[in-house]
Structure formats: structure tokens, C-alpha cells
Amino acid sequence: MSQLEALRAEECPLWSLADVIHLAGLVALESMGGAAVTFRAGRKDSRACPPRGRLPLAEKKNFAAACERVGLRARQTVALAGSHPFAGSWLVQEGFERQWTSHPAALDNSFFSRLLKDRAKAPEWGFLLDDPALKALVEEYAGDEEAFIAALA
């Protein structure tokens, strides 16, 4: 973090550290083949840690509720679930550390194809297949990588 803070202070002192981190995420997503997303500065920094459990575990009651709380529609929620295998997003503490893609620095739809092929390898994401509307999106994204990437934008 100290390197990011130094970069922010030197290159863009009017931005918050939260803005710099957000911009880095957008650049990373685009460099992996994702859509370009317009950056807008204006986030506020906070030194206080959010309460544990604020980010959802991969189970329907937590993940879907958190996505709904921030205004994501079903298309975006399913797409967000499919982005977790990239760049080590599976957290060891949550038991999700496994290889879902052979190219972790490239954004593709392999999560959806593998989930449909072998649900047992990711039971924590099974709720995406239990709900007919969400399963239809998983099937769509498995067959249409551009639709998946567009939904992440």
C-alpha cells in the first residue's frame, strides 16, 4: 500500500487512494480482454476496516444479496461470479483455491463451461444452476464469451 500511496501522492495528488485502486482494477480488467470502462474519480479513503463478512461468501444468501444491495442485476451478478477465477480471486480461507482457468491473466468464459460440465468441483456456486433464470445466464455466458464480458462492463 505504501507504494500505491507514494504513486498517488506523486502522480495524482487530487485522487484518493481508493480512486487509484479502482483505476488499477479497470486497467487490469481491460488488459485481460475485458471491456473498457470509463473511470470517474471521487471515492473517499477510509482507514477504518469494514466489518468482517461484508464481502459475501459464495452462497446464494450472501452473494446474491450483496450484489442486489449494490444495484447489480441478475446478468451482472452471474458475470461477477464468473470473474472470480481470475488473478487468484479464490480465497484459500474460503476453500475456493482451485484451478478454474489455464490462463488466469486472460478473461474468458471457462468458469461457466466448467461449472456446467462438473458442478461438483464448485459446490459453492451451485446456486447459479439451481435457479432457472441464473442457470440460463450461466448457459448463455458459457456459449457466448462476448456476452459475459459485456455484462462485466
mmCIF file with all atom_site columns, C-alpha atoms in Angstrom:
data_model
loop_
_atom_site.group_PDB
_atom_site.id
_atom_site.type_symbol
_atom_site.label_atom_id
_atom_site.label_alt_id
_atom_site.label_comp_id
_atom_site.label_asym_id
_atom_site.label_entity_id
_atom_site.label_seq_id
_atom_site.pdbx_PDB_ins_code
_atom_site.Cartn_x
_atom_site.Cartn_y
_atom_site.Cartn_z
_atom_site.occupancy
_atom_site.B_iso_or_equiv
_atom_site.pdbx_formal_charge
_atom_site.auth_seq_id
_atom_site.auth_comp_id
_atom_site.auth_asym_id
_atom_site.auth_atom_id
_atom_site.pdbx_PDB_model_num
ATOM 1   C CA . MET A 1 1   ? 0.000   0.000   0.000   1.00 0.00 ? 1   MET A CA 1
ATOM 2   C CA . SER A 1 2   ? 2.858   2.361   0.718   1.00 0.00 ? 2   SER A CA 1
ATOM 3   C CA . GLN A 1 3   ? 3.947   2.131   -2.930  1.00 0.00 ? 3   GLN A CA 1
ATOM 4   C CA . LEU A 1 4   ? 0.433   2.976   -4.115  1.00 0.00 ? 4   LEU A CA 1
ATOM 5   C CA . GLU A 1 5   ? 0.242   5.873   -1.674  1.00 0.00 ? 5   GLU A CA 1
ATOM 6   C CA . ALA A 1 6   ? 3.597   7.199   -2.944  1.00 0.00 ? 6   ALA A CA 1
ATOM 7   C CA . LEU A 1 7   ? 2.454   6.847   -6.566  1.00 0.00 ? 7   LEU A CA 1
ATOM 8   C CA . ARG A 1 8   ? -0.801  8.633   -5.820  1.00 0.00 ? 8   ARG A CA 1
ATOM 9   C CA . ALA A 1 9   ? 0.963   11.466  -3.994  1.00 0.00 ? 9   ALA A CA 1
ATOM 10  C CA . GLU A 1 10  ? 3.424   11.958  -6.841  1.00 0.00 ? 10  GLU A CA 1
ATOM 11  C CA . GLU A 1 11  ? 1.292   11.391  -9.942  1.00 0.00 ? 11  GLU A CA 1
ATOM 12  C CA . CYS A 1 12  ? -2.270  12.243  -8.976  1.00 0.00 ? 12  CYS A CA 1
ATOM 13  C CA . PRO A 1 13  ? -2.421  14.029  -5.612  1.00 0.00 ? 13  PRO A CA 1
ATOM 14  C CA . LEU A 1 14  ? -6.040  15.106  -6.086  1.00 0.00 ? 14  LEU A CA 1
ATOM 15  C CA . TRP A 1 15  ? -7.237  11.482  -6.257  1.00 0.00 ? 15  TRP A CA 1
ATOM 16  C CA . SER A 1 16  ? -7.958  9.297   -3.291  1.00 0.00 ? 16  SER A CA 1
ATOM 17  C CA . LEU A 1 17  ? -6.128  6.023   -2.806  1.00 0.00 ? 17  LEU A CA 1
ATOM 18  C CA . ALA A 1 18  ? -9.488  4.343   -3.407  1.00 0.00 ? 18  ALA A CA 1
ATOM 19  C CA . ASP A 1 19  ? -9.581  6.007   -6.841  1.00 0.00 ? 19  ASP A CA 1
ATOM 20  C CA . VAL A 1 20  ? -6.079  4.729   -7.670  1.00 0.00 ? 20  VAL A CA 1
ATOM 21  C CA . ILE A 1 21  ? -7.025  1.172   -6.639  1.00 0.00 ? 21  ILE A CA 1
ATOM 22  C CA . HIS A 1 22  ? -10.247 1.377   -8.659  1.00 0.00 ? 22  HIS A CA 1
ATOM 23  C CA . LEU A 1 23  ? -8.381  2.625   -11.734 1.00 0.00 ? 23  LEU A CA 1
ATOM 24  C CA . ALA A 1 24  ? -5.835  -0.186  -11.350 1.00 0.00 ? 24  ALA A CA 1
ATOM 25  C CA . GLY A 1 25  ? -8.687  -2.697  -11.346 1.00 0.00 ? 25  GLY A CA 1
ATOM 26  C CA . LEU A 1 26  ? -10.188 -1.212  -14.504 1.00 0.00 ? 26  LEU A CA 1
ATOM 27  C CA . VAL A 1 27  ? -6.807  -1.296  -16.259 1.00 0.00 ? 27  VAL A CA 1
ATOM 28  C CA . ALA A 1 28  ? -6.265  -4.910  -15.154 1.00 0.00 ? 28  ALA A CA 1
ATOM 29  C CA . LEU A 1 29  ? -9.700  -5.951  -16.413 1.00 0.00 ? 29  LEU A CA 1
ATOM 30  C CA . GLU A 1 30  ? -9.140  -4.280  -19.777 1.00 0.00 ? 30  GLU A CA 1
ATOM 31  C CA . SER A 1 31  ? -5.640  -5.781  -20.119 1.00 0.00 ? 31  SER A CA 1
ATOM 32  C CA . MET A 1 32  ? -7.159  -9.265  -19.618 1.00 0.00 ? 32  MET A CA 1
ATOM 33  C CA . GLY A 1 33  ? -9.525  -8.695  -22.530 1.00 0.00 ? 33  GLY A CA 1
ATOM 34  C CA . GLY A 1 34  ? -12.429 -7.107  -20.693 1.00 0.00 ? 34  GLY A CA 1
ATOM 35  C CA . ALA A 1 35  ? -14.348 -4.115  -21.879 1.00 0.00 ? 35  ALA A CA 1
ATOM 36  C CA . ALA A 1 36  ? -13.015 -0.600  -21.377 1.00 0.00 ? 36  ALA A CA 1
ATOM 37  C CA . VAL A 1 37  ? -14.940 1.114   -18.600 1.00 0.00 ? 37  VAL A CA 1
ATOM 38  C CA . THR A 1 38  ? -14.972 4.864   -18.085 1.00 0.00 ? 38  THR A CA 1
ATOM 39  C CA . PHE A 1 39  ? -13.129 5.895   -14.920 1.00 0.00 ? 39  PHE A CA 1
ATOM 40  C CA . ARG A 1 40  ? -14.645 8.508   -12.663 1.00 0.00 ? 40  ARG A CA 1
ATOM 41  C CA . ALA A 1 41  ? -12.710 9.827   -9.672  1.00 0.00 ? 41  ALA A CA 1
ATOM 42  C CA . GLY A 1 42  ? -14.413 10.838  -6.453  1.00 0.00 ? 42  GLY A CA 1
ATOM 43  C CA . ARG A 1 43  ? -14.116 7.949   -3.987  1.00 0.00 ? 43  ARG A CA 1
ATOM 44  C CA . LYS A 1 44  ? -13.223 8.715   -0.389  1.00 0.00 ? 44  LYS A CA 1
ATOM 45  C CA . ASP A 1 45  ? -10.480 6.979   1.551   1.00 0.00 ? 45  ASP A CA 1
ATOM 46  C CA . SER A 1 46  ? -11.095 5.437   4.938   1.00 0.00 ? 46  SER A CA 1
ATOM 47  C CA . ARG A 1 47  ? -8.617  3.981   7.401   1.00 0.00 ? 47  ARG A CA 1
ATOM 48  C CA . ALA A 1 48  ? -11.363 2.059   9.191   1.00 0.00 ? 48  ALA A CA 1
ATOM 49  C CA . CYS A 1 49  ? -11.740 -1.582  8.212   1.00 0.00 ? 49  CYS A CA 1
ATOM 50  C CA . PRO A 1 50  ? -15.197 -2.710  7.163   1.00 0.00 ? 50  PRO A CA 1
ATOM 51  C CA . PRO A 1 51  ? -16.798 -5.341  9.379   1.00 0.00 ? 51  PRO A CA 1
ATOM 52  C CA . ARG A 1 52  ? -15.765 -8.936  8.686   1.00 0.00 ? 52  ARG A CA 1
ATOM 53  C CA . GLY A 1 53  ? -18.249 -10.669 6.439   1.00 0.00 ? 53  GLY A CA 1
ATOM 54  C CA . ARG A 1 54  ? -19.103 -7.537  4.470   1.00 0.00 ? 54  ARG A CA 1
ATOM 55  C CA . LEU A 1 55  ? -17.938 -9.245  1.299   1.00 0.00 ? 55  LEU A CA 1
ATOM 56  C CA . PRO A 1 56  ? -20.091 -12.276 0.557   1.00 0.00 ? 56  PRO A CA 1
ATOM 57  C CA . LEU A 1 57  ? -19.096 -15.890 0.656   1.00 0.00 ? 57  LEU A CA 1
ATOM 58  C CA . ALA A 1 58  ? -20.099 -17.746 -2.472  1.00 0.00 ? 58  ALA A CA 1
ATOM 59  C CA . GLU A 1 59  ? -23.503 -18.891 -1.415  1.00 0.00 ? 59  GLU A CA 1
ATOM 60  C CA . LYS A 1 60  ? -26.807 -17.603 -2.634  1.00 0.00 ? 60  LYS A CA 1
ATOM 61  C CA . LYS A 1 61  ? -27.992 -15.865 0.515   1.00 0.00 ? 61  LYS A CA 1
ATOM 62  C CA . ASN A 1 62  ? -24.786 -13.842 0.815   1.00 0.00 ? 62  ASN A CA 1
ATOM 63  C CA . PHE A 1 63  ? -23.547 -13.346 -2.729  1.00 0.00 ? 63  PHE A CA 1
ATOM 64  C CA . ALA A 1 64  ? -26.871 -12.538 -4.368  1.00 0.00 ? 64  ALA A CA 1
ATOM 65  C CA . ALA A 1 65  ? -27.919 -10.259 -1.502  1.00 0.00 ? 65  ALA A CA 1
ATOM 66  C CA . ALA A 1 66  ? -24.643 -8.325  -1.649  1.00 0.00 ? 66  ALA A CA 1
ATOM 67  C CA . CYS A 1 67  ? -24.970 -7.897  -5.404  1.00 0.00 ? 67  CYS A CA 1
ATOM 68  C CA . GLU A 1 68  ? -28.560 -6.733  -5.070  1.00 0.00 ? 68  GLU A CA 1
ATOM 69  C CA . ARG A 1 69  ? -27.574 -4.310  -2.311  1.00 0.00 ? 69  ARG A CA 1
ATOM 70  C CA . VAL A 1 70  ? -25.195 -2.506  -4.672  1.00 0.00 ? 70  VAL A CA 1
ATOM 71  C CA . GLY A 1 71  ? -27.717 -2.467  -7.506  1.00 0.00 ? 71  GLY A CA 1
ATOM 72  C CA . LEU A 1 72  ? -26.476 -5.305  -9.725  1.00 0.00 ? 72  LEU A CA 1
ATOM 73  C CA . ARG A 1 73  ? -28.993 -7.063  -11.934 1.00 0.00 ? 73  ARG A CA 1
ATOM 74  C CA . ALA A 1 74  ? -29.004 -10.851 -12.430 1.00 0.00 ? 74  ALA A CA 1
ATOM 75  C CA . ARG A 1 75  ? -26.869 -10.575 -15.616 1.00 0.00 ? 75  ARG A CA 1
ATOM 76  C CA . GLN A 1 76  ? -24.205 -8.633  -13.750 1.00 0.00 ? 76  GLN A CA 1
ATOM 77  C CA . THR A 1 77  ? -24.380 -10.877 -10.673 1.00 0.00 ? 77  THR A CA 1
ATOM 78  C CA . VAL A 1 78  ? -23.756 -14.046 -12.691 1.00 0.00 ? 78  VAL A CA 1
ATOM 79  C CA . ALA A 1 79  ? -20.993 -12.326 -14.669 1.00 0.00 ? 79  ALA A CA 1
ATOM 80  C CA . LEU A 1 80  ? -19.329 -11.193 -11.443 1.00 0.00 ? 80  LEU A CA 1
ATOM 81  C CA . ALA A 1 81  ? -19.407 -14.776 -10.149 1.00 0.00 ? 81  ALA A CA 1
ATOM 82  C CA . GLY A 1 82  ? -17.673 -15.858 -13.354 1.00 0.00 ? 82  GLY A CA 1
ATOM 83  C CA . SER A 1 83  ? -14.873 -13.360 -12.893 1.00 0.00 ? 83  SER A CA 1
ATOM 84  C CA . HIS A 1 84  ? -13.684 -14.841 -9.584  1.00 0.00 ? 84  HIS A CA 1
ATOM 85  C CA . PRO A 1 85  ? -11.263 -17.422 -11.028 1.00 0.00 ? 85  PRO A CA 1
ATOM 86  C CA . PHE A 1 86  ? -9.019  -14.738 -12.489 1.00 0.00 ? 86  PHE A CA 1
ATOM 87  C CA . ALA A 1 87  ? -5.885  -13.421 -10.835 1.00 0.00 ? 87  ALA A CA 1
ATOM 88  C CA . GLY A 1 88  ? -6.258  -15.619 -7.769  1.00 0.00 ? 88  GLY A CA 1
ATOM 89  C CA . SER A 1 89  ? -9.638  -14.393 -6.623  1.00 0.00 ? 89  SER A CA 1
ATOM 90  C CA . TRP A 1 90  ? -10.434 -17.699 -4.971  1.00 0.00 ? 90  TRP A CA 1
ATOM 91  C CA . LEU A 1 91  ? -9.595  -17.194 -1.309  1.00 0.00 ? 91  LEU A CA 1
ATOM 92  C CA . VAL A 1 92  ? -7.829  -20.028 0.461   1.00 0.00 ? 92  VAL A CA 1
ATOM 93  C CA . GLN A 1 93  ? -9.625  -19.171 3.715   1.00 0.00 ? 93  GLN A CA 1
ATOM 94  C CA . GLU A 1 94  ? -12.957 -19.749 1.985   1.00 0.00 ? 94  GLU A CA 1
ATOM 95  C CA . GLY A 1 95  ? -11.823 -23.045 0.480   1.00 0.00 ? 95  GLY A CA 1
ATOM 96  C CA . PHE A 1 96  ? -12.114 -21.910 -3.141  1.00 0.00 ? 96  PHE A CA 1
ATOM 97  C CA . GLU A 1 97  ? -8.449  -22.218 -4.132  1.00 0.00 ? 97  GLU A CA 1
ATOM 98  C CA . ARG A 1 98  ? -8.568  -24.288 -7.306  1.00 0.00 ? 98  ARG A CA 1
ATOM 99  C CA . GLN A 1 99  ? -7.618  -24.022 -10.935 1.00 0.00 ? 99  GLN A CA 1
ATOM 100 C CA . TRP A 1 100 ? -10.601 -22.834 -12.969 1.00 0.00 ? 100 TRP A CA 1
ATOM 101 C CA . THR A 1 101 ? -8.725  -21.480 -15.914 1.00 0.00 ? 101 THR A CA 1
ATOM 102 C CA . SER A 1 102 ? -5.411  -22.306 -17.550 1.00 0.00 ? 102 SER A CA 1
ATOM 103 C CA . HIS A 1 103 ? -4.942  -18.600 -18.339 1.00 0.00 ? 103 HIS A CA 1
ATOM 104 C CA . PRO A 1 104 ? -5.502  -16.630 -15.101 1.00 0.00 ? 104 PRO A CA 1
ATOM 105 C CA . ALA A 1 105 ? -4.389  -13.379 -16.745 1.00 0.00 ? 105 ALA A CA 1
ATOM 106 C CA . ALA A 1 106 ? -6.921  -13.651 -19.584 1.00 0.00 ? 106 ALA A CA 1
ATOM 107 C CA . LEU A 1 107 ? -10.616 -13.056 -19.151 1.00 0.00 ? 107 LEU A CA 1
ATOM 108 C CA . ASP A 1 108 ? -12.726 -15.807 -20.694 1.00 0.00 ? 108 ASP A CA 1
ATOM 109 C CA . ASN A 1 109 ? -15.899 -17.784 -20.082 1.00 0.00 ? 109 ASN A CA 1
ATOM 110 C CA . SER A 1 110 ? -14.255 -21.020 -18.893 1.00 0.00 ? 110 SER A CA 1
ATOM 111 C CA . PHE A 1 111 ? -15.793 -20.696 -15.411 1.00 0.00 ? 111 PHE A CA 1
ATOM 112 C CA . PHE A 1 112 ? -19.272 -21.152 -16.856 1.00 0.00 ? 112 PHE A CA 1
ATOM 113 C CA . SER A 1 113 ? -18.330 -24.045 -19.132 1.00 0.00 ? 113 SER A CA 1
ATOM 114 C CA . ARG A 1 114 ? -16.603 -25.863 -16.297 1.00 0.00 ? 114 ARG A CA 1
ATOM 115 C CA . LEU A 1 115 ? -19.442 -25.205 -13.865 1.00 0.00 ? 115 LEU A CA 1
ATOM 116 C CA . LEU A 1 116 ? -21.948 -26.713 -16.297 1.00 0.00 ? 116 LEU A CA 1
ATOM 117 C CA . LYS A 1 117 ? -19.670 -29.662 -17.002 1.00 0.00 ? 117 LYS A CA 1
ATOM 118 C CA . ASP A 1 118 ? -18.791 -30.511 -13.393 1.00 0.00 ? 118 ASP A CA 1
ATOM 119 C CA . ARG A 1 119 ? -20.823 -28.787 -10.704 1.00 0.00 ? 119 ARG A CA 1
ATOM 120 C CA . ALA A 1 120 ? -19.235 -30.981 -8.029  1.00 0.00 ? 120 ALA A CA 1
ATOM 121 C CA . LYS A 1 121 ? -15.932 -29.129 -8.388  1.00 0.00 ? 121 LYS A CA 1
ATOM 122 C CA . ALA A 1 122 ? -17.537 -25.893 -7.243  1.00 0.00 ? 122 ALA A CA 1
ATOM 123 C CA . PRO A 1 123 ? -20.490 -26.693 -4.988  1.00 0.00 ? 123 PRO A CA 1
ATOM 124 C CA . GLU A 1 124 ? -20.334 -23.188 -3.523  1.00 0.00 ? 124 GLU A CA 1
ATOM 125 C CA . TRP A 1 125 ? -21.502 -21.816 -6.887  1.00 0.00 ? 125 TRP A CA 1
ATOM 126 C CA . GLY A 1 126 ? -24.211 -24.443 -7.362  1.00 0.00 ? 126 GLY A CA 1
ATOM 127 C CA . PHE A 1 127 ? -26.932 -21.924 -6.574  1.00 0.00 ? 127 PHE A CA 1
ATOM 128 C CA . LEU A 1 128 ? -26.267 -20.456 -10.029 1.00 0.00 ? 128 LEU A CA 1
ATOM 129 C CA . LEU A 1 129 ? -27.573 -23.712 -11.506 1.00 0.00 ? 129 LEU A CA 1
ATOM 130 C CA . ASP A 1 130 ? -30.455 -24.193 -9.056  1.00 0.00 ? 130 ASP A CA 1
ATOM 131 C CA . ASP A 1 131 ? -32.306 -21.048 -10.123 1.00 0.00 ? 131 ASP A CA 1
ATOM 132 C CA . PRO A 1 132 ? -33.651 -21.427 -13.708 1.00 0.00 ? 132 PRO A CA 1
ATOM 133 C CA . ALA A 1 133 ? -33.098 -17.738 -14.542 1.00 0.00 ? 133 ALA A CA 1
ATOM 134 C CA . LEU A 1 134 ? -29.496 -17.778 -13.282 1.00 0.00 ? 134 LEU A CA 1
ATOM 135 C CA . LYS A 1 135 ? -28.798 -21.125 -14.967 1.00 0.00 ? 135 LYS A CA 1
ATOM 136 C CA . ALA A 1 136 ? -29.976 -19.646 -18.277 1.00 0.00 ? 136 ALA A CA 1
ATOM 137 C CA . LEU A 1 137 ? -27.381 -16.886 -17.841 1.00 0.00 ? 137 LEU A CA 1
ATOM 138 C CA . VAL A 1 138 ? -24.653 -19.423 -16.973 1.00 0.00 ? 138 VAL A CA 1
ATOM 139 C CA . GLU A 1 139 ? -25.547 -21.303 -20.172 1.00 0.00 ? 139 GLU A CA 1
ATOM 140 C CA . GLU A 1 140 ? -25.576 -18.073 -22.193 1.00 0.00 ? 140 GLU A CA 1
ATOM 141 C CA . TYR A 1 141 ? -22.166 -16.990 -20.894 1.00 0.00 ? 141 TYR A CA 1
ATOM 142 C CA . ALA A 1 142 ? -20.718 -20.490 -21.409 1.00 0.00 ? 142 ALA A CA 1
ATOM 143 C CA . GLY A 1 143 ? -21.661 -20.222 -25.076 1.00 0.00 ? 143 GLY A CA 1
ATOM 144 C CA . ASP A 1 144 ? -21.063 -16.514 -25.626 1.00 0.00 ? 144 ASP A CA 1
ATOM 145 C CA . GLU A 1 145 ? -17.876 -15.047 -24.194 1.00 0.00 ? 145 GLU A CA 1
ATOM 146 C CA . GLU A 1 146 ? -18.655 -11.579 -25.554 1.00 0.00 ? 146 GLU A CA 1
ATOM 147 C CA . ALA A 1 147 ? -21.969 -11.506 -23.649 1.00 0.00 ? 147 ALA A CA 1
ATOM 148 C CA . PHE A 1 148 ? -20.095 -12.410 -20.440 1.00 0.00 ? 148 PHE A CA 1
ATOM 149 C CA . ILE A 1 149 ? -17.502 -9.676  -20.941 1.00 0.00 ? 149 ILE A CA 1
ATOM 150 C CA . ALA A 1 150 ? -20.177 -7.120  -21.850 1.00 0.00 ? 150 ALA A CA 1
ATOM 151 C CA . ALA A 1 151 ? -22.092 -7.911  -18.647 1.00 0.00 ? 151 ALA A CA 1
ATOM 152 C CA . LEU A 1 152 ? -18.973 -7.176  -16.579 1.00 0.00 ? 152 LEU A CA 1
ATOM 153 C CA . ALA A 1 153 ? -18.595 -3.699  -18.065 1.00 0.00 ? 153 ALA A CA 1
#
